[in-house]
Amino acid sequence: MTDTEVSLLLHCAAWRGLLQAQVQVELSERFNRQTDPAVDRHIEEPALLPPHTPSSDRAKEQQGDTPHSRQRMEKSCITHSLHDAAQSSLDRRSRAVNQVESADSVSALSPASSTFSKNADDPEPLLTLRLGLTCYKDYLGTNWSCRVAELRQRGEAEFGDALALLAQPLGVGGVLCTANGQVVLIRRSQKVAEAGGLLDIPGGHPEPKVVCERLGQAVCEEQISVDMMQQRPVVSELFSSVCAEIRDEVNIPLSSLGEPVLMGVALNHTSAGRPSAEFYVSCSLTSDEVRKLYWKGGAEAHESTDIVFLGRTEVLQLDISCPLWAELCPSAKGAVLLYQTVRPDSA
């Protein structure tokens, strides 16, 4: 039995995950959301917040008064345009977002392709992601729109792609494992826009502004364009952003975190198949040390209310039949499925 909230777009089990040097990106405006006057007018309409947002917070976010709300509304996000984002050598039969698939049935990376190397030590990149730009407002106005089914139908009819009119911002998440073999979960605050009260992994999204800053370009977020960014800094931000989220949400210093390992990409079907790159990140601290740091409070401590630890074996055995599964938000479910499939820390 599978969970209809989540499925896997691709996994990297053949290599037990990919390191930063094994991933490259192709940047182009061709991978942005298709614009349409009617859709753009709909995006500008008020009250376009996710349905899980408490009413008081919905009003505050519309006024721009909740913490980080103004920044989020203006912030550009690197987007993974699923219709063209994954390298063309991916098995297209496993890319339909309206088809729920079990972890065992997905084999989206094709080692036989000339684009992907069978040797994990090969210096050539093993995976190419095609990326464009989007923003949080477009995400709310498309993926979270009450008209999302209509947008998918129009995308299929007019562009031959159900996702063409959707923002599809690429998220990041980290399966964080402590030195004593405990996986870290945090319970989301009831005040956050999505999945309030559920257990999640630390995560967020890459920041185009950070990419520009690393390239010495001081610009407003509204002025950022694809041609201002470069491939390697974007890949670096994709990998480093997950560590930054762990630091801010769990209060763990970056010096205590290992190199992120990309396990694959999961799709969240509660937000119209929004993709998220899920990583495995080791930690040199024990669960007790992590717990103490968490309760001291990090930069984004307001986003969660508790920390929970699960043993590796327990995580590997989690499935839809377990009571705990119902407490996981979709992003955590996708990360767990990828961890079970890729097993990046196996001997």
Short mmCIF file of C-alpha atoms in Angstrom, two decimals:
data_model
loop_
_atom_site.label_atom_id
_atom_site.label_comp_id
_atom_site.label_asym_id
_atom_site.label_seq_id
_atom_site.Cartn_x
_atom_site.Cartn_y
_atom_site.Cartn_z
CA MET A 1 0.00 0.00 0.00
CA THR A 2 1.41 3.41 -0.99
CA ASP A 3 0.88 6.89 0.38
CA THR A 4 -0.93 9.22 -2.05
CA GLU A 5 0.71 12.29 -0.50
CA VAL A 6 4.19 11.54 -1.79
CA SER A 7 6.16 9.71 -4.48
CA LEU A 8 9.73 9.66 -5.76
CA LEU A 9 10.82 11.37 -8.96
CA LEU A 10 14.34 9.94 -8.87
CA HIS A 11 16.73 8.23 -6.50
CA CYS A 12 20.49 7.71 -6.46
CA ALA A 13 20.57 4.21 -4.96
CA ALA A 14 23.05 2.93 -7.56
CA TRP A 15 25.69 5.18 -5.99
CA ARG A 16 24.29 5.38 -2.42
CA GLY A 17 23.77 9.08 -3.05
CA LEU A 18 25.68 11.75 -4.92
CA LEU A 19 28.19 14.31 -3.65
CA GLN A 20 28.32 17.92 -4.82
CA ALA A 21 31.00 17.25 -7.47
CA GLN A 22 28.76 14.60 -9.04
CA VAL A 23 25.85 16.99 -9.74
CA GLN A 24 25.58 19.76 -12.29
CA VAL A 25 22.80 22.12 -13.33
CA GLU A 26 21.60 23.67 -16.57
CA LEU A 27 20.17 27.16 -16.01
CA SER A 28 17.69 28.67 -18.45
CA GLU A 29 14.56 30.78 -18.56
CA ARG A 30 13.13 27.95 -20.66
CA PHE A 31 12.61 26.08 -17.39
CA ASN A 32 10.60 28.88 -15.75
CA ARG A 33 6.84 28.67 -15.28
CA GLN A 34 4.91 29.41 -18.47
CA THR A 35 3.29 32.83 -18.08
CA ASP A 36 -0.34 33.47 -18.95
CA PRO A 37 -2.36 36.70 -18.42
CA ALA A 38 -5.28 34.94 -16.72
CA VAL A 39 -2.99 32.96 -14.43
CA ASP A 40 -0.94 36.04 -13.57
CA ARG A 41 -4.11 37.96 -12.65
CA HIS A 42 -5.15 35.06 -10.42
CA ILE A 43 -1.74 35.09 -8.70
CA GLU A 44 -2.22 38.77 -7.83
CA GLU A 45 -5.56 38.08 -6.12
CA PRO A 46 -5.62 38.29 -2.28
CA ALA A 47 -6.06 35.33 0.08
CA LEU A 48 -3.72 33.00 -1.78
CA LEU A 49 -2.22 31.36 1.31
CA PRO A 50 -2.05 27.60 1.86
CA PRO A 51 -5.26 26.22 3.36
CA HIS A 52 -3.45 24.94 6.46
CA THR A 53 -2.53 28.46 7.57
CA PRO A 54 -4.51 29.47 10.70
CA SER A 55 -6.96 32.29 9.94
CA SER A 56 -5.21 34.79 12.18
CA ASP A 57 -1.88 34.06 10.50
CA ARG A 58 -3.47 34.21 7.05
CA ALA A 59 -4.58 37.76 7.75
CA LYS A 60 -1.16 38.72 9.12
CA GLU A 61 0.67 37.17 6.19
CA GLN A 62 -1.53 39.06 3.75
CA GLN A 63 -0.57 42.23 5.60
CA GLY A 64 3.07 41.15 5.65
CA ASP A 65 3.28 41.16 9.46
CA THR A 66 4.27 37.62 10.40
CA PRO A 67 7.98 36.81 10.90
CA HIS A 68 9.76 36.51 7.56
CA SER A 69 6.48 36.81 5.59
CA ARG A 70 7.51 39.85 3.59
CA GLN A 71 10.88 38.32 2.85
CA ARG A 72 9.28 35.08 1.74
CA MET A 73 6.78 36.80 -0.54
CA GLU A 74 9.54 38.69 -2.32
CA LYS A 75 12.13 35.96 -2.29
CA SER A 76 13.05 34.18 -5.51
CA CYS A 77 13.49 30.42 -5.24
CA ILE A 78 15.44 28.11 -7.48
CA THR A 79 12.77 26.01 -9.16
CA HIS A 80 12.99 22.47 -10.43
CA SER A 81 10.75 22.48 -13.52
CA LEU A 82 9.78 18.84 -13.47
CA HIS A 83 8.68 18.68 -17.09
CA ASP A 84 12.19 19.49 -18.28
CA ALA A 85 14.21 19.75 -15.09
CA ALA A 86 15.54 16.23 -14.79
CA GLN A 87 18.10 15.21 -17.39
CA SER A 88 16.39 13.84 -20.49
CA SER A 89 17.93 10.42 -19.92
CA LEU A 90 15.69 9.89 -16.89
CA ASP A 91 13.10 7.19 -17.45
CA ARG A 92 10.09 9.26 -18.50
CA ARG A 93 7.73 6.46 -17.56
CA SER A 94 8.49 7.16 -13.88
CA ARG A 95 8.02 10.93 -14.11
CA ALA A 96 4.22 11.28 -14.13
CA VAL A 97 3.31 13.18 -10.97
CA ASN A 98 -0.26 11.89 -10.98
CA GLN A 99 0.99 8.32 -10.66
CA VAL A 100 1.84 7.30 -7.10
CA GLU A 101 4.77 4.93 -7.02
CA SER A 102 6.41 2.90 -4.28
CA ALA A 103 10.10 3.34 -3.58
CA ASP A 104 10.79 -0.12 -4.99
CA SER A 105 9.21 0.68 -8.35
CA VAL A 106 11.19 3.84 -9.06
CA SER A 107 14.41 3.58 -11.03
CA ALA A 108 14.54 7.00 -12.59
CA LEU A 109 18.31 7.33 -12.97
CA SER A 110 19.52 5.41 -15.96
CA PRO A 111 23.09 4.13 -15.48
CA ALA A 112 23.06 2.91 -19.09
CA SER A 113 22.71 6.46 -20.37
CA SER A 114 25.77 8.24 -21.72
CA THR A 115 24.90 11.15 -19.46
CA PHE A 116 25.28 9.11 -16.28
CA SER A 117 28.41 7.26 -15.25
CA LYS A 118 28.29 3.81 -13.66
CA ASN A 119 31.42 4.62 -11.68
CA ALA A 120 30.80 6.69 -8.54
CA ASP A 121 34.47 7.75 -8.59
CA ASP A 122 34.14 9.20 -12.08
CA PRO A 123 35.00 12.94 -12.00
CA GLU A 124 32.26 13.66 -14.53
CA PRO A 125 28.87 14.68 -13.08
CA LEU A 126 26.37 11.85 -12.79
CA LEU A 127 23.22 13.96 -12.70
CA THR A 128 22.08 17.15 -14.42
CA LEU A 129 19.20 19.22 -13.05
CA ARG A 130 17.60 21.84 -15.27
CA LEU A 131 16.61 24.88 -13.22
CA GLY A 132 14.87 28.22 -13.68
CA LEU A 133 13.56 30.88 -11.27
CA THR A 134 10.29 31.39 -9.44
CA CYS A 135 9.01 33.14 -6.30
CA TYR A 136 6.92 32.31 -3.25
CA LYS A 137 3.95 34.34 -4.49
CA ASP A 138 3.83 32.32 -7.72
CA TYR A 139 4.03 29.13 -5.66
CA LEU A 140 1.00 30.15 -3.59
CA GLY A 141 -0.90 31.30 -6.66
CA THR A 142 -0.34 28.10 -8.66
CA ASN A 143 0.63 25.01 -6.63
CA TRP A 144 -1.62 26.07 -3.73
CA SER A 145 -4.39 27.59 -5.84
CA CYS A 146 -7.96 26.32 -5.53
CA ARG A 147 -7.80 26.20 -9.34
CA VAL A 148 -4.75 23.95 -9.50
CA ALA A 149 -6.68 21.16 -11.25
CA GLU A 150 -7.72 23.65 -13.95
CA LEU A 151 -4.12 24.87 -14.28
CA ARG A 152 -2.92 21.30 -14.75
CA GLN A 153 -5.57 20.66 -17.41
CA ARG A 154 -4.67 23.85 -19.26
CA GLY A 155 -0.97 23.05 -19.04
CA GLU A 156 -1.56 19.65 -20.59
CA ALA A 157 -3.86 21.01 -23.30
CA GLU A 158 -1.82 24.09 -24.27
CA PHE A 159 1.77 23.00 -23.62
CA GLY A 160 1.58 19.23 -23.52
CA ASP A 161 2.66 19.33 -19.89
CA ALA A 162 0.40 19.39 -16.81
CA LEU A 163 3.09 21.25 -14.83
CA ALA A 164 3.80 24.03 -17.32
CA LEU A 165 1.74 26.71 -15.50
CA LEU A 166 2.88 25.75 -11.98
CA ALA A 167 5.74 27.41 -10.08
CA GLN A 168 7.26 24.13 -8.80
CA PRO A 169 9.92 25.65 -6.47
CA LEU A 170 12.64 23.19 -5.55
CA GLY A 171 12.84 22.55 -1.82
CA VAL A 172 15.67 20.94 0.15
CA GLY A 173 15.52 18.68 3.19
CA GLY A 174 18.02 16.78 5.30
CA VAL A 175 17.88 13.37 6.98
CA LEU A 176 20.19 14.33 9.84
CA CYS A 177 21.84 11.43 11.68
CA THR A 178 23.67 11.92 14.98
CA ALA A 179 26.92 10.28 16.09
CA ASN A 180 24.96 7.68 18.08
CA GLY A 181 22.73 6.68 15.15
CA GLN A 182 19.64 8.77 15.81
CA VAL A 183 17.70 10.52 13.02
CA VAL A 184 16.48 14.03 13.90
CA LEU A 185 12.86 15.11 13.40
CA ILE A 186 11.26 18.38 14.47
CA ARG A 187 7.60 19.03 15.16
CA ARG A 188 6.36 21.92 13.08
CA SER A 189 4.67 24.83 14.80
CA GLN A 190 0.92 25.24 14.35
CA LYS A 191 1.69 28.78 13.13
CA VAL A 192 3.59 27.78 9.99
CA ALA A 193 1.79 27.85 6.65
CA GLU A 194 2.12 24.17 5.74
CA ALA A 195 1.80 20.92 7.72
CA GLY A 196 1.42 22.56 11.14
CA GLY A 197 1.87 20.20 14.09
CA LEU A 198 3.38 17.38 12.03
CA LEU A 199 6.87 15.88 12.27
CA ASP A 200 9.35 17.02 9.62
CA ILE A 201 13.01 16.97 8.74
CA PRO A 202 14.98 20.25 8.70
CA GLY A 203 14.58 21.92 5.33
CA GLY A 204 13.78 24.94 3.20
CA HIS A 205 14.91 26.02 -0.28
CA PRO A 206 18.02 27.32 -2.09
CA GLU A 207 18.44 31.10 -2.34
CA PRO A 208 19.29 32.75 -5.68
CA LYS A 209 20.28 35.90 -3.78
CA VAL A 210 23.01 33.93 -1.99
CA VAL A 211 24.29 32.72 -5.36
CA CYS A 212 24.50 36.31 -6.63
CA GLU A 213 26.24 37.47 -3.45
CA ARG A 214 28.86 34.75 -3.81
CA LEU A 215 29.48 36.06 -7.32
CA GLY A 216 29.95 39.58 -5.95
CA GLN A 217 26.61 40.87 -7.23
CA ALA A 218 24.67 42.98 -4.74
CA VAL A 219 21.16 43.14 -6.22
CA CYS A 220 17.57 43.30 -5.06
CA GLU A 221 15.78 39.97 -5.23
CA GLU A 222 13.29 41.32 -7.76
CA GLN A 223 16.17 42.07 -10.14
CA ILE A 224 17.67 38.57 -10.12
CA SER A 225 17.66 36.78 -13.46
CA VAL A 226 18.94 33.44 -14.64
CA ASP A 227 21.81 34.97 -16.62
CA MET A 228 23.20 36.52 -13.40
CA MET A 229 23.96 33.08 -11.96
CA GLN A 230 26.54 30.44 -12.77
CA GLN A 231 26.33 26.67 -12.70
CA ARG A 232 28.83 25.72 -9.97
CA PRO A 233 27.72 28.40 -7.44
CA VAL A 234 24.12 27.20 -7.93
CA VAL A 235 25.13 23.61 -7.21
CA SER A 236 27.07 24.83 -4.18
CA GLU A 237 24.00 26.68 -2.88
CA LEU A 238 21.81 23.62 -3.49
CA PHE A 239 24.06 21.52 -1.22
CA SER A 240 25.01 24.16 1.34
CA SER A 241 21.44 25.42 1.80
CA VAL A 242 20.39 22.18 3.49
CA CYS A 243 23.18 22.60 6.06
CA ALA A 244 22.14 26.22 6.60
CA GLU A 245 18.58 25.07 7.29
CA ILE A 246 19.82 22.50 9.81
CA ARG A 247 21.88 25.20 11.53
CA ASP A 248 18.97 27.63 11.68
CA GLU A 249 16.23 25.16 12.65
CA VAL A 250 18.09 22.77 14.97
CA ASN A 251 20.86 25.14 16.14
CA ILE A 252 23.72 22.82 15.15
CA PRO A 253 26.96 24.57 14.07
CA LEU A 254 28.04 23.93 10.49
CA SER A 255 31.37 22.60 11.78
CA SER A 256 29.51 19.62 13.31
CA LEU A 257 27.87 18.61 10.01
CA GLY A 258 29.24 16.25 7.38
CA GLU A 259 29.17 16.73 3.63
CA PRO A 260 25.59 16.49 2.32
CA VAL A 261 24.78 13.46 0.16
CA LEU A 262 21.97 13.87 -2.37
CA MET A 263 19.61 10.87 -2.10
CA GLY A 264 17.16 12.00 -4.79
CA VAL A 265 14.06 14.09 -5.41
CA ALA A 266 10.63 13.47 -3.82
CA LEU A 267 7.28 14.93 -4.90
CA ASN A 268 4.75 16.42 -2.46
CA HIS A 269 1.29 15.80 -3.93
CA THR A 270 -0.47 17.92 -1.27
CA SER A 271 1.12 20.91 -3.05
CA ALA A 272 0.54 19.72 -6.64
CA GLY A 273 3.71 17.63 -6.83
CA ARG A 274 6.20 20.20 -5.57
CA PRO A 275 9.70 18.66 -5.79
CA SER A 276 12.23 18.56 -2.98
CA ALA A 277 15.87 17.46 -3.14
CA GLU A 278 16.47 15.26 -0.10
CA PHE A 279 19.93 14.84 1.43
CA TYR A 280 21.61 12.67 4.03
CA VAL A 281 23.74 14.68 6.48
CA SER A 282 25.81 13.13 9.26
CA CYS A 283 26.46 14.94 12.53
CA SER A 284 29.44 14.56 14.86
CA LEU A 285 27.28 15.31 17.93
CA THR A 286 25.22 12.83 19.94
CA SER A 287 21.45 13.07 20.23
CA ASP A 288 21.79 14.46 23.78
CA GLU A 289 24.12 17.20 22.55
CA VAL A 290 21.78 18.01 19.65
CA ARG A 291 18.78 18.14 22.01
CA LYS A 292 20.55 20.65 24.28
CA LEU A 293 21.47 22.88 21.33
CA TYR A 294 17.92 22.72 19.95
CA TRP A 295 16.37 23.91 23.20
CA LYS A 296 18.78 26.85 23.33
CA GLY A 297 17.02 28.07 20.18
CA GLY A 298 18.31 28.76 16.69
CA ALA A 299 17.60 31.51 14.15
CA GLU A 300 14.38 29.79 13.04
CA ALA A 301 13.35 28.26 16.38
CA HIS A 302 9.84 29.71 15.96
CA GLU A 303 9.13 27.24 13.14
CA SER A 304 9.07 24.17 15.43
CA THR A 305 7.98 23.25 18.96
CA ASP A 306 9.78 19.97 19.74
CA ILE A 307 12.57 17.65 18.65
CA VAL A 308 12.20 13.88 18.23
CA PHE A 309 14.84 11.19 17.67
CA LEU A 310 14.35 7.88 15.86
CA GLY A 311 16.91 5.10 15.58
CA ARG A 312 18.19 4.17 12.12
CA THR A 313 16.48 0.77 12.30
CA GLU A 314 13.16 2.37 13.22
CA VAL A 315 13.41 4.77 10.27
CA LEU A 316 14.23 1.92 7.88
CA GLN A 317 11.12 0.05 9.07
CA LEU A 318 8.71 2.99 8.87
CA ASP A 319 5.83 2.59 6.44
CA ILE A 320 2.19 3.54 6.00
CA SER A 321 1.09 0.81 8.43
CA CYS A 322 3.01 2.41 11.34
CA PRO A 323 1.07 4.86 13.58
CA LEU A 324 4.02 7.26 13.45
CA TRP A 325 3.72 7.52 9.65
CA ALA A 326 0.52 9.56 10.02
CA GLU A 327 2.46 12.13 12.09
CA LEU A 328 4.97 12.77 9.30
CA CYS A 329 4.42 15.65 6.88
CA PRO A 330 4.80 14.83 3.16
CA SER A 331 8.36 16.16 2.91
CA ALA A 332 9.46 13.91 5.77
CA LYS A 333 7.72 10.93 4.17
CA GLY A 334 9.57 11.53 0.89
CA ALA A 335 12.89 11.82 2.70
CA VAL A 336 12.24 8.59 4.62
CA LEU A 337 11.38 6.74 1.39
CA LEU A 338 14.60 7.97 -0.20
CA TYR A 339 16.66 7.06 2.88
CA GLN A 340 15.18 3.54 2.83
CA THR A 341 15.90 3.21 -0.90
CA VAL A 342 19.39 4.76 -1.09
CA ARG A 343 20.77 3.79 2.36
CA PRO A 344 23.67 6.26 2.10
CA ASP A 345 25.12 5.26 5.51
CA SER A 346 25.08 1.49 4.92
CA ALA A 347 28.38 -0.40 5.17
#
